[in-house]
Amino acid sequence: MIADDHTLVRESLVNLLQAEGTIEVVAQAADGPETVALASATHPDVVVADLSMPGLNGIEVVRRLREAVPATRVLVLTMHQEEEYVLQAVRAGAAGYLVKDSAASELLTAVHSLHAGRSHFGPQAAKAMAEQMRHPERALEDPYGRLTAREREVFHLIVEGLTTKEIARKLEISAKTAENHRTRVLDKLDVRNTAELVRYALRKGLLD
């Protein structure tokens, strides 16, 4: 399964993988919630997922895939090579991590490795993991703090600019429930309004 919000990238990956001859792409997703829903429906062996997708942060997508389809292995394919992204993805449950400037052959190797039950980390990711092993005291905090899964969804919808009524319609909940979620998100993250929440998202690398 391929998950990337850029149509051209997604279609190129599908063509690349299927041209190899032994890989079948069973589903494609363009945002975070769709990725989790389609993976839950199709149970792919491997999900190749970007970290920057609308609707739900990629790290949260990886975490939810681990819970929803534990037999599915997730390969992160992203432009982010910073240590914090690598470690958060691994801790969320990713079995592989490549940056988008990797060679096509390495992507194919990574998909086969994950399918065989192994892990695959590109040079940048491997270096980040080695650094963490050398300095285990540098623990990374969860950028979402104490937010629940539903509050994380609401967090991203607020950051995307949706009103409380729009959030309620999208999540199929009452406006009152949506407002309660919004209030708890702001309280738990110690911000006063949407503008501060957006700044928080930028600061924590949660704004795609």
CSV table of C-alpha atoms in Angstrom, one decimal, residues 28 178 180 191:
chain,number,residue,atom,x,y,z
A,28,GLN,CA,-3.4,4.1,-2.3
A,178,ALA,CA,-16.3,18.8,19.2
A,180,ASN,CA,-15.3,19.8,24.4
A,191,VAL,CA,-2.3,27.3,24.5
